[in-house]
mmCIF file of C-alpha atoms and ligand atoms in Angstrom:
data_model
loop_
_atom_site.group_PDB
_atom_site.id
_atom_site.type_symbol
_atom_site.label_atom_id
_atom_site.label_comp_id
_atom_site.label_asym_id
_atom_site.label_seq_id
_atom_site.Cartn_x
_atom_site.Cartn_y
_atom_site.Cartn_z
ATOM 1 C CA MET A 256 26.014 117.748 114.269
ATOM 2 C CA LYS A 257 25.341 120.555 112.333
ATOM 3 C CA THR A 258 25.378 124.514 114.385
ATOM 4 C CA GLU A 259 23.174 126.732 113.364
ATOM 5 C CA VAL A 260 23.614 130.454 114.527
ATOM 6 C CA LEU A 261 20.341 132.394 113.954
ATOM 7 C CA LYS A 262 18.871 136.400 114.999
ATOM 8 C CA ILE A 263 16.993 136.112 118.037
ATOM 9 C CA ASP A 264 13.591 135.996 116.561
ATOM 10 C CA GLY A 265 9.877 134.196 116.682
ATOM 11 C CA GLN A 266 11.188 130.895 114.812
ATOM 12 C CA SER A 267 14.690 130.621 116.585
ATOM 13 C CA LEU A 268 13.058 131.184 119.878
ATOM 14 C CA ALA A 269 10.814 128.303 119.200
ATOM 15 C CA LEU A 270 13.374 126.232 118.170
ATOM 16 C CA SER A 271 15.809 126.795 121.589
ATOM 17 C CA LYS A 272 12.947 125.978 123.424
ATOM 18 C CA GLN A 273 12.160 122.879 122.068
ATOM 19 C CA ILE A 274 16.095 121.874 122.242
ATOM 20 C CA ILE A 275 15.564 122.974 125.678
ATOM 21 C CA GLU A 276 12.599 120.848 126.488
ATOM 22 C CA ARG A 277 14.382 117.934 124.851
ATOM 23 C CA GLY A 278 17.318 117.916 127.247
ATOM 24 C CA GLY A 279 19.844 119.824 124.509
ATOM 25 C CA VAL A 280 21.961 122.621 125.182
ATOM 26 C CA VAL A 281 21.716 126.557 123.417
ATOM 27 C CA ALA A 282 24.262 128.786 123.471
ATOM 28 C CA ILE A 283 22.549 132.560 124.446
ATOM 29 C CA PRO A 284 23.702 136.238 124.486
ATOM 30 C CA THR A 285 23.875 137.972 127.412
ATOM 31 C CA GLU A 286 25.471 140.963 128.773
ATOM 32 C CA THR A 287 28.311 139.877 129.948
ATOM 33 C CA VAL A 288 29.815 136.787 127.729
ATOM 34 C CA TYR A 289 27.546 134.213 125.854
ATOM 35 C CA GLY A 290 26.629 131.589 127.677
ATOM 36 C CA LEU A 291 25.677 127.682 127.168
ATOM 37 C CA GLY A 292 22.361 127.321 128.345
ATOM 38 C CA ALA A 293 20.675 123.930 129.327
ATOM 39 C CA ASN A 294 17.439 123.539 131.932
ATOM 40 C CA ALA A 295 18.365 123.462 135.041
ATOM 41 C CA PHE A 296 15.950 120.749 136.142
ATOM 42 C CA ASP A 297 17.515 118.682 133.884
ATOM 43 C CA THR A 298 20.431 116.744 135.243
ATOM 44 C CA ALA A 299 21.366 114.908 131.973
ATOM 45 C CA ALA A 300 21.534 118.035 130.068
ATOM 46 C CA VAL A 301 23.305 119.637 132.980
ATOM 47 C CA GLU A 302 25.719 117.157 132.624
ATOM 48 C CA ARG A 303 25.982 117.396 128.825
ATOM 49 C CA ILE A 304 27.240 121.514 129.488
ATOM 50 C CA PHE A 305 30.323 119.897 131.490
ATOM 51 C CA GLU A 306 31.144 117.456 128.715
ATOM 52 C CA ILE A 307 30.952 119.598 125.826
ATOM 53 C CA LYS A 308 33.297 122.118 127.822
ATOM 54 C CA GLY A 309 35.477 119.662 128.986
ATOM 55 C CA ARG A 310 34.432 121.835 132.673
ATOM 56 C CA PRO A 311 35.740 120.059 135.902
ATOM 57 C CA ASN A 312 32.770 118.657 137.992
ATOM 58 C CA ASP A 313 33.307 120.233 140.555
ATOM 59 C CA ASN A 314 33.098 123.668 139.242
ATOM 60 C CA PRO A 315 29.506 124.884 139.609
ATOM 61 C CA LEU A 316 26.914 126.859 136.988
ATOM 62 C CA ILE A 317 24.960 129.737 137.767
ATOM 63 C CA VAL A 318 21.370 129.458 137.042
ATOM 64 C CA HIS A 319 20.056 132.277 134.524
ATOM 65 C CA VAL A 320 16.506 133.387 134.703
ATOM 66 C CA HIS A 321 13.923 135.800 133.497
ATOM 67 C CA LYS A 322 13.361 139.512 135.576
ATOM 68 C CA GLU A 323 9.366 138.326 136.568
ATOM 69 C CA TYR A 324 10.671 134.889 137.695
ATOM 70 C CA ASP A 325 10.216 134.392 141.440
ATOM 71 C CA ILE A 326 13.368 133.283 142.799
ATOM 72 C CA SER A 327 12.058 132.347 146.099
ATOM 73 C CA THR A 328 10.707 129.052 144.486
ATOM 74 C CA LEU A 329 14.721 127.852 144.131
ATOM 75 C CA VAL A 330 16.326 129.865 147.346
ATOM 76 C CA ASP A 331 16.078 130.132 151.013
ATOM 77 C CA LYS A 332 17.024 133.127 153.325
ATOM 78 C CA ILE A 333 17.321 136.015 151.102
ATOM 79 C CA PRO A 334 18.576 139.074 153.428
ATOM 80 C CA GLU A 335 17.562 141.971 153.278
ATOM 81 C CA TYR A 336 20.915 143.718 151.890
ATOM 82 C CA ALA A 337 20.534 141.378 148.598
ATOM 83 C CA LYS A 338 17.134 142.987 148.460
ATOM 84 C CA LEU A 339 18.217 146.185 148.167
ATOM 85 C CA LEU A 340 21.151 144.766 146.008
ATOM 86 C CA ALA A 341 18.808 143.553 143.518
ATOM 87 C CA LYS A 342 16.659 146.760 143.304
ATOM 88 C CA ALA A 343 19.755 148.464 142.284
ATOM 89 C CA PHE A 344 21.834 146.001 139.975
ATOM 90 C CA LEU A 345 19.097 143.696 138.356
ATOM 91 C CA PRO A 346 18.966 142.501 135.707
ATOM 92 C CA GLY A 347 22.271 143.218 135.257
ATOM 93 C CA PRO A 348 25.541 141.617 135.337
ATOM 94 C CA LEU A 349 25.748 140.905 138.861
ATOM 95 C CA THR A 350 25.262 137.011 140.260
ATOM 96 C CA MET A 351 24.098 136.182 143.572
ATOM 97 C CA VAL A 352 25.012 133.053 145.600
ATOM 98 C CA TYR A 353 22.226 132.113 148.001
ATOM 99 C CA LYS A 354 21.410 128.966 150.299
ATOM 100 C CA SER A 355 19.668 126.647 147.378
ATOM 101 C CA LYS A 356 16.251 125.217 148.318
ATOM 102 C CA GLY A 357 17.455 121.999 146.415
ATOM 103 C CA VAL A 358 15.058 121.860 143.306
ATOM 104 C CA VAL A 359 17.002 122.337 140.356
ATOM 105 C CA SER A 360 19.460 119.194 139.558
ATOM 106 C CA LYS A 361 22.192 118.754 141.713
ATOM 107 C CA ALA A 362 24.747 118.782 139.085
ATOM 108 C CA VAL A 363 24.197 122.334 138.842
ATOM 109 C CA SER A 364 25.965 123.284 142.305
ATOM 110 C CA CYS A 365 28.573 120.379 142.171
ATOM 111 C CA GLY A 366 27.556 119.506 145.002
ATOM 112 C CA LEU A 367 27.310 122.597 147.169
ATOM 113 C CA ASN A 368 23.982 123.902 149.136
ATOM 114 C CA THR A 369 23.880 126.892 147.668
ATOM 115 C CA LEU A 370 22.948 128.140 144.536
ATOM 116 C CA ALA A 371 23.848 131.043 141.792
ATOM 117 C CA ILE A 372 21.106 133.323 140.363
ATOM 118 C CA ARG A 373 21.835 135.758 137.697
ATOM 119 C CA ILE A 374 19.214 138.054 136.006
ATOM 120 C CA PRO A 375 20.543 139.193 132.989
ATOM 121 C CA SER A 376 19.762 142.384 130.950
ATOM 122 C CA HIS A 377 20.680 141.505 127.410
ATOM 123 C CA ASP A 378 17.074 141.995 125.709
ATOM 124 C CA GLY A 379 17.782 138.213 124.024
ATOM 125 C CA ALA A 380 18.648 136.532 127.012
ATOM 126 C CA GLN A 381 15.748 137.909 128.391
ATOM 127 C CA ARG A 382 13.388 137.544 125.431
ATOM 128 C CA PHE A 383 15.178 133.451 125.592
ATOM 129 C CA LEU A 384 14.114 132.434 129.163
ATOM 130 C CA LYS A 385 11.052 134.090 129.768
ATOM 131 C CA TYR A 386 10.107 132.155 126.040
ATOM 132 C CA VAL A 387 11.678 128.838 128.215
ATOM 133 C CA ASN A 388 10.552 129.953 131.214
ATOM 134 C CA LEU A 389 13.211 127.602 133.016
ATOM 135 C CA PRO A 390 15.777 128.365 135.163
ATOM 136 C CA ILE A 391 18.803 128.091 132.849
ATOM 137 C CA ALA A 392 22.483 126.582 133.899
ATOM 138 C CA ALA A 393 24.747 128.353 132.087
ATOM 139 C CA PRO A 394 28.768 128.747 131.870
ATOM 140 C CA SER A 395 30.605 131.063 129.709
ATOM 141 C CA ALA A 396 29.890 129.167 126.315
ATOM 142 C CA ASN A 397 33.654 128.721 125.260
ATOM 143 C CA ILE A 398 36.182 125.198 125.254
ATOM 144 C CA SER A 399 36.974 125.079 129.055
ATOM 145 C CA LYS A 400 39.591 127.175 129.549
ATOM 146 C CA HIS A 401 40.331 129.114 126.629
ATOM 147 C CA VAL A 402 38.970 132.882 126.293
ATOM 148 C CA SER A 403 35.180 133.437 126.722
ATOM 149 C CA PRO A 404 33.268 134.482 123.870
ATOM 150 C CA THR A 405 31.617 137.795 123.472
ATOM 151 C CA THR A 406 30.078 136.917 119.771
ATOM 152 C CA ALA A 407 28.316 134.423 118.308
ATOM 153 C CA GLU A 408 31.012 133.657 115.774
ATOM 154 C CA HIS A 409 33.988 133.334 119.012
ATOM 155 C CA VAL A 410 30.991 130.310 120.331
ATOM 156 C CA PHE A 411 30.692 129.043 116.742
ATOM 157 C CA ALA A 412 34.792 128.559 116.711
ATOM 158 C CA ASP A 413 34.627 126.730 119.873
ATOM 159 C CA LEU A 414 31.747 124.227 119.686
ATOM 160 C CA ASN A 415 30.749 124.315 116.091
ATOM 161 C CA GLY A 416 29.987 120.874 115.545
ATOM 162 C CA LYS A 417 28.779 120.169 119.356
ATOM 163 C CA ILE A 418 25.943 121.979 119.911
ATOM 164 C CA GLU A 419 22.521 122.907 117.585
ATOM 165 C CA LEU A 420 22.286 126.098 118.428
ATOM 166 C CA ILE A 421 23.644 129.702 118.814
ATOM 167 C CA LEU A 422 20.992 132.741 119.418
ATOM 168 C CA ASP A 423 22.980 135.705 118.035
ATOM 169 C CA GLY A 424 22.351 138.890 119.630
ATOM 170 C CA GLY A 425 25.689 141.206 118.475
ATOM 171 C CA LYS A 426 28.221 141.622 120.851
ATOM 172 C CA SER A 427 28.445 141.256 124.683
ATOM 173 C CA GLU A 428 28.723 145.182 125.342
ATOM 174 C CA GLY A 429 30.342 144.108 128.766
ATOM 175 C CA GLY A 430 33.120 141.843 128.080
ATOM 176 C CA ILE A 431 33.741 140.224 131.145
ATOM 177 C CA GLU A 432 32.151 137.281 133.288
ATOM 178 C CA SER A 433 29.402 139.147 135.898
ATOM 179 C CA THR A 434 30.525 139.511 139.520
ATOM 180 C CA VAL A 435 29.756 136.464 142.094
ATOM 181 C CA LEU A 436 28.552 137.680 145.248
ATOM 182 C CA ASP A 437 28.348 135.490 148.480
ATOM 183 C CA CYS A 438 24.681 136.132 149.531
ATOM 184 C CA THR A 439 24.708 133.788 152.421
ATOM 185 C CA GLY A 440 26.153 135.790 155.291
ATOM 186 C CA GLU A 441 25.816 138.876 157.219
ATOM 187 C CA ILE A 442 27.272 140.795 154.957
ATOM 188 C CA PRO A 443 27.680 140.473 151.068
ATOM 189 C CA VAL A 444 31.416 138.933 149.735
ATOM 190 C CA ILE A 445 32.912 139.461 146.455
ATOM 191 C CA LEU A 446 33.800 135.813 145.120
ATOM 192 C CA ARG A 447 34.180 137.283 141.824
ATOM 193 C CA SER A 448 34.881 140.690 140.586
ATOM 194 C CA GLY A 449 33.270 141.723 137.942
ATOM 195 C CA LEU A 450 31.388 145.047 136.094
ATOM 196 C CA ILE A 451 29.008 145.412 139.372
ATOM 197 C CA THR A 452 32.264 146.380 141.520
ATOM 198 C CA ARG A 453 32.748 146.080 145.247
ATOM 199 C CA GLU A 454 32.818 150.052 145.536
ATOM 200 C CA MET A 455 29.285 149.545 143.952
ATOM 201 C CA ILE A 456 27.870 146.806 145.781
ATOM 202 C CA ALA A 457 29.271 149.013 149.151
ATOM 203 C CA LYS A 458 27.387 152.131 148.451
ATOM 204 C CA VAL A 459 23.959 150.187 148.578
ATOM 205 C CA ALA A 460 24.650 147.319 151.077
ATOM 206 C CA GLY A 461 26.675 149.442 153.549
ATOM 207 C CA GLU A 462 29.833 147.059 153.578
ATOM 208 C CA CYS A 463 31.251 144.343 150.911
ATOM 209 C CA GLY A 464 33.786 141.986 151.879
ATOM 210 C CA GLU A 465 36.029 140.457 149.245
ATOM 211 C CA TYR A 466 36.775 136.784 149.415
ATOM 212 C CA VAL A 467 40.859 135.886 147.949
ATOM 213 C CA TYR A 468 41.909 132.985 146.744
ATOM 214 C CA LYS A 469 45.342 131.601 147.518
ATOM 215 C CA ASP A 470 46.931 128.192 145.982
ATOM 216 C CA GLY A 471 46.022 125.160 148.054
ATOM 217 C CA MET A 472 43.010 126.704 150.077
ATOM 218 C CA ARG A 473 39.325 125.073 149.539
ATOM 219 C CA ALA A 474 37.520 127.542 147.419
ATOM 220 C CA ILE A 475 34.170 128.623 148.073
ATOM 221 C CA SER A 476 34.094 129.169 144.647
ATOM 222 C CA PRO A 477 35.534 126.703 143.327
ATOM 223 C CA GLY A 478 36.227 128.545 139.884
ATOM 224 C CA MET A 479 38.667 130.323 141.476
ATOM 225 C CA LYS A 480 41.809 128.007 141.342
ATOM 226 C CA TYR A 481 41.260 127.087 137.711
ATOM 227 C CA LYS A 482 43.599 128.418 134.871
ATOM 228 C CA HIS A 483 41.072 130.422 132.620
ATOM 229 C CA TYR A 484 40.852 132.935 129.704
ATOM 230 C CA SER A 485 43.498 131.464 127.785
ATOM 231 C CA PRO A 486 44.757 132.527 124.709
ATOM 232 C CA ASN A 487 45.826 129.284 122.496
ATOM 233 C CA CYS A 488 49.783 131.533 121.898
ATOM 234 C CA ARG A 489 52.209 132.244 124.516
ATOM 235 C CA THR A 490 51.969 135.366 126.773
ATOM 236 C CA VAL A 491 53.618 136.969 129.435
ATOM 237 C CA LEU A 492 51.904 139.759 131.864
ATOM 238 C CA PHE A 493 54.320 143.117 132.740
ATOM 239 C CA ASP A 494 53.180 145.900 135.699
ATOM 240 C CA PHE A 495 51.955 148.757 134.074
ATOM 241 C CA ASP A 496 55.612 150.215 135.088
ATOM 242 C CA GLU A 497 57.150 147.331 133.143
ATOM 243 C CA LEU A 498 56.758 149.124 129.803
ATOM 244 C CA ASP A 499 60.668 149.665 128.821
ATOM 245 C CA LYS A 500 61.040 145.899 129.792
ATOM 246 C CA ALA A 501 57.769 144.653 127.508
ATOM 247 C CA VAL A 502 59.452 147.023 124.689
ATOM 248 C CA LYS A 503 62.535 145.363 125.414
ATOM 249 C CA LEU A 504 61.179 141.812 124.832
ATOM 250 C CA TYR A 505 58.788 142.666 122.224
ATOM 251 C CA ASN A 506 61.948 144.101 120.091
ATOM 252 C CA GLU A 507 63.845 140.752 121.110
ATOM 253 C CA GLU A 508 61.357 138.336 120.166
ATOM 254 C CA CYS A 509 60.821 140.104 116.753
ATOM 255 C CA GLY A 510 64.509 140.139 115.847
ATOM 256 C CA LYS A 511 64.170 136.586 116.260
ATOM 257 C CA GLY A 512 61.484 136.364 113.635
ATOM 258 C CA VAL A 513 58.337 135.674 116.459
ATOM 259 C CA LYS A 514 55.017 137.213 115.808
ATOM 260 C CA ALA A 515 54.732 139.371 118.756
ATOM 261 C CA TYR A 516 51.975 142.002 119.676
ATOM 262 C CA LEU A 517 51.586 144.571 122.778
ATOM 263 C CA LEU A 518 48.723 144.248 124.604
ATOM 264 C CA CYS A 519 47.465 147.461 126.791
ATOM 265 C CA ASP A 520 45.491 149.671 126.983
ATOM 266 C CA ASP A 521 44.818 153.197 124.705
ATOM 267 C CA GLU A 522 47.430 155.130 126.674
ATOM 268 C CA THR A 523 50.172 152.795 127.194
ATOM 269 C CA ALA A 524 50.029 151.843 123.281
ATOM 270 C CA GLN A 525 50.445 155.621 122.317
ATOM 271 C CA LYS A 526 53.958 155.651 124.827
ATOM 272 C CA SER A 527 55.054 152.382 123.060
ATOM 273 C CA SER A 528 55.437 153.386 119.699
ATOM 274 C CA VAL A 529 55.784 149.600 118.992
ATOM 275 C CA LYS A 530 53.848 148.556 115.394
ATOM 276 C CA ASN A 531 51.916 144.787 116.767
ATOM 277 C CA VAL A 532 49.612 146.340 118.873
ATOM 278 C CA LEU A 533 46.275 144.439 120.404
ATOM 279 C CA ASN A 534 44.810 147.938 122.110
ATOM 280 C CA LEU A 535 42.220 147.324 124.194
ATOM 281 C CA GLY A 536 40.873 150.910 124.046
ATOM 282 C CA LYS A 537 40.471 153.756 126.850
ATOM 283 C CA ASP A 538 38.799 154.185 129.878
ATOM 284 C CA GLU A 539 37.829 150.963 132.234
ATOM 285 C CA ASN A 540 34.868 150.312 130.839
ATOM 286 C CA GLU A 541 35.995 150.063 127.174
ATOM 287 C CA VAL A 542 39.253 147.941 128.334
ATOM 288 C CA ALA A 543 36.475 145.128 130.043
ATOM 289 C CA ALA A 544 34.809 145.406 126.450
ATOM 290 C CA ASN A 545 37.482 144.297 124.593
ATOM 291 C CA LEU A 546 39.746 142.212 126.439
ATOM 292 C CA TYR A 547 38.497 138.752 125.086
ATOM 293 C CA SER A 548 37.771 140.136 121.188
ATOM 294 C CA LYS A 549 41.271 141.024 121.681
ATOM 295 C CA LEU A 550 42.681 138.164 123.401
ATOM 296 C CA ARG A 551 40.997 135.970 120.821
ATOM 297 C CA GLU A 552 42.198 138.460 117.757
ATOM 298 C CA GLY A 553 45.379 137.704 119.087
ATOM 299 C CA GLU A 554 45.614 133.944 119.385
ATOM 300 C CA LYS A 555 45.353 134.220 115.410
ATOM 301 C CA THR A 556 48.151 136.335 114.320
ATOM 302 C CA ALA A 557 50.544 136.266 117.782
ATOM 303 C CA ASP A 558 52.912 133.423 118.886
ATOM 304 C CA LEU A 559 53.387 135.688 121.888
ATOM 305 C CA ILE A 560 51.478 138.073 123.770
ATOM 306 C CA ILE A 561 52.867 140.439 125.650
ATOM 307 C CA ALA A 562 50.400 142.123 127.854
ATOM 308 C CA VAL A 563 50.839 145.228 129.922
ATOM 309 C CA ALA A 564 48.466 146.294 133.325
ATOM 310 C CA PRO A 565 46.317 149.208 133.138
ATOM 311 C CA GLU A 566 47.657 151.879 135.974
ATOM 312 C CA LYS A 567 44.395 152.445 136.997
ATOM 313 C CA GLN A 568 43.428 149.053 139.488
ATOM 314 C CA ASP A 569 40.641 150.080 141.237
ATOM 315 C CA GLY A 570 36.581 149.652 140.224
ATOM 316 C CA VAL A 571 35.862 147.404 137.009
ATOM 317 C CA MET A 572 39.849 147.113 136.285
ATOM 318 C CA VAL A 573 39.836 144.581 139.896
ATOM 319 C CA GLY A 574 37.876 142.558 136.998
ATOM 320 C CA VAL A 575 39.761 142.500 133.953
ATOM 321 C CA MET A 576 42.940 142.306 136.059
ATOM 322 C CA ASN A 577 41.585 138.590 137.769
ATOM 323 C CA ARG A 578 41.412 137.800 134.105
ATOM 324 C CA LEU A 579 44.220 139.304 132.534
ATOM 325 C CA THR A 580 46.703 137.407 135.195
ATOM 326 C CA LYS A 581 44.746 134.189 134.621
ATOM 327 C CA ALA A 582 44.994 134.531 130.798
ATOM 328 C CA CYS A 583 48.711 135.173 130.701
ATOM 329 C CA ARG A 584 49.988 132.813 133.677
HETATM 330 P P1 LIG B 1523 31.322 130.247 134.531
HETATM 331 O O1 LIG B 1523 29.490 130.172 134.691
HETATM 332 O O2 LIG B 1523 32.445 129.870 134.108
HETATM 333 O O3 LIG B 1523 31.012 131.774 134.436
HETATM 334 O O4 LIG B 1523 31.342 130.589 135.933
HETATM 335 C C1 LIG B 1523 30.645 130.726 137.120
HETATM 336 C C2 LIG B 1523 31.516 131.335 138.358
HETATM 337 O O5 LIG B 1523 30.476 131.199 139.753
HETATM 338 C C3 LIG B 1523 32.430 130.149 139.416
HETATM 339 O O6 LIG B 1523 33.590 131.213 139.268
HETATM 340 C C4 LIG B 1523 31.698 129.074 140.065
HETATM 341 O O7 LIG B 1523 32.684 128.858 140.779
HETATM 342 C C5 LIG B 1523 31.323 130.247 140.392
HETATM 343 N N1 LIG B 1523 29.459 129.477 140.953
HETATM 344 C C6 LIG B 1523 29.120 129.502 140.705
HETATM 345 N N2 LIG B 1523 27.852 128.939 141.171
HETATM 346 C C7 LIG B 1523 28.129 129.077 143.195
HETATM 347 C C8 LIG B 1523 28.053 128.780 143.809
HETATM 348 N N3 LIG B 1523 26.800 127.654 144.410
HETATM 349 N N4 LIG B 1523 29.025 129.308 144.961
HETATM 350 C C9 LIG B 1523 29.844 129.873 144.964
HETATM 351 N N5 LIG B 1523 29.941 130.139 143.329
HETATM 352 C C10 LIG B 1523 29.864 129.390 142.605
HETATM 353 MG MG1 LIG B 1524 33.711 130.578 131.799
#
């Protein structure tokens, strides 16, 4: 199959609609990462997503809709706090989980009675969703367990020959996946951290819980238990106060002829003074935006990525650390 990469215009949108309507999948840009989308009403199309990615079939998908879509046709029992949160943060990188009305394919939620819904703010994503005017089930557009894609080139590298069309909407500015928020209980509970932080949610909703998954527990958000975001090379992760250990390892490995790279924020990069650095940038938003592209850049040349955690561990860095830990374990 030939994979076309097209900028978003009338022609590529018309093609994307044709593909979606005949049960195919299309890669689309969003403000977080690129998604691999299919018609959420079409079971065979949704199953195709799992097949293409090699995604475990108990890891549910998020349904994406345009900003005027009436989500009350898809889900039930939208609590008051969720309405406030939607007003404050949507369209944007926040996915909200509700009780499902069971109208989309069962394959989307892998048998759960809930449905995760997201309204992306990316202009290209909105144009695509409006054009097809269907709920689009879409996980990240990468091979399962690999680093998520933040450019059309990243998607092409993983899925060339496996899908017909990648809509190119430039670099995803957020850089890490949406915050997933359980809105089925008395208070909102974060299932996956992201750019909309616990502090931001608590400010609007009054309270916000956080679900912490431990190995062996029944995961309410099955994605939590899987290995994720991993580059195709060896990785190791040090705490922010272990830079001396990281540099020692870097020097030992380079001495053995191993191509080692340090992956860290700008402050640590300046302190380390080593040659091969994958610099994630200065503030938390820059670090999130660059994380996946630097992991992908690293895996192309490095034998070993030595990551050093940022000192700041709250806000957006909670989401960054969640990805970095999974990438490096
Ligand atoms: P991905 O699309 O690869 O970014 O992953 C989607 C994430 O959303 C995974 O962590 C899923 O477990 C989570 N998710 C999707 N649907 C649901 C749902 N109905 N309930 C809880 N978590 C969900
Ligand atoms: Mg993913």
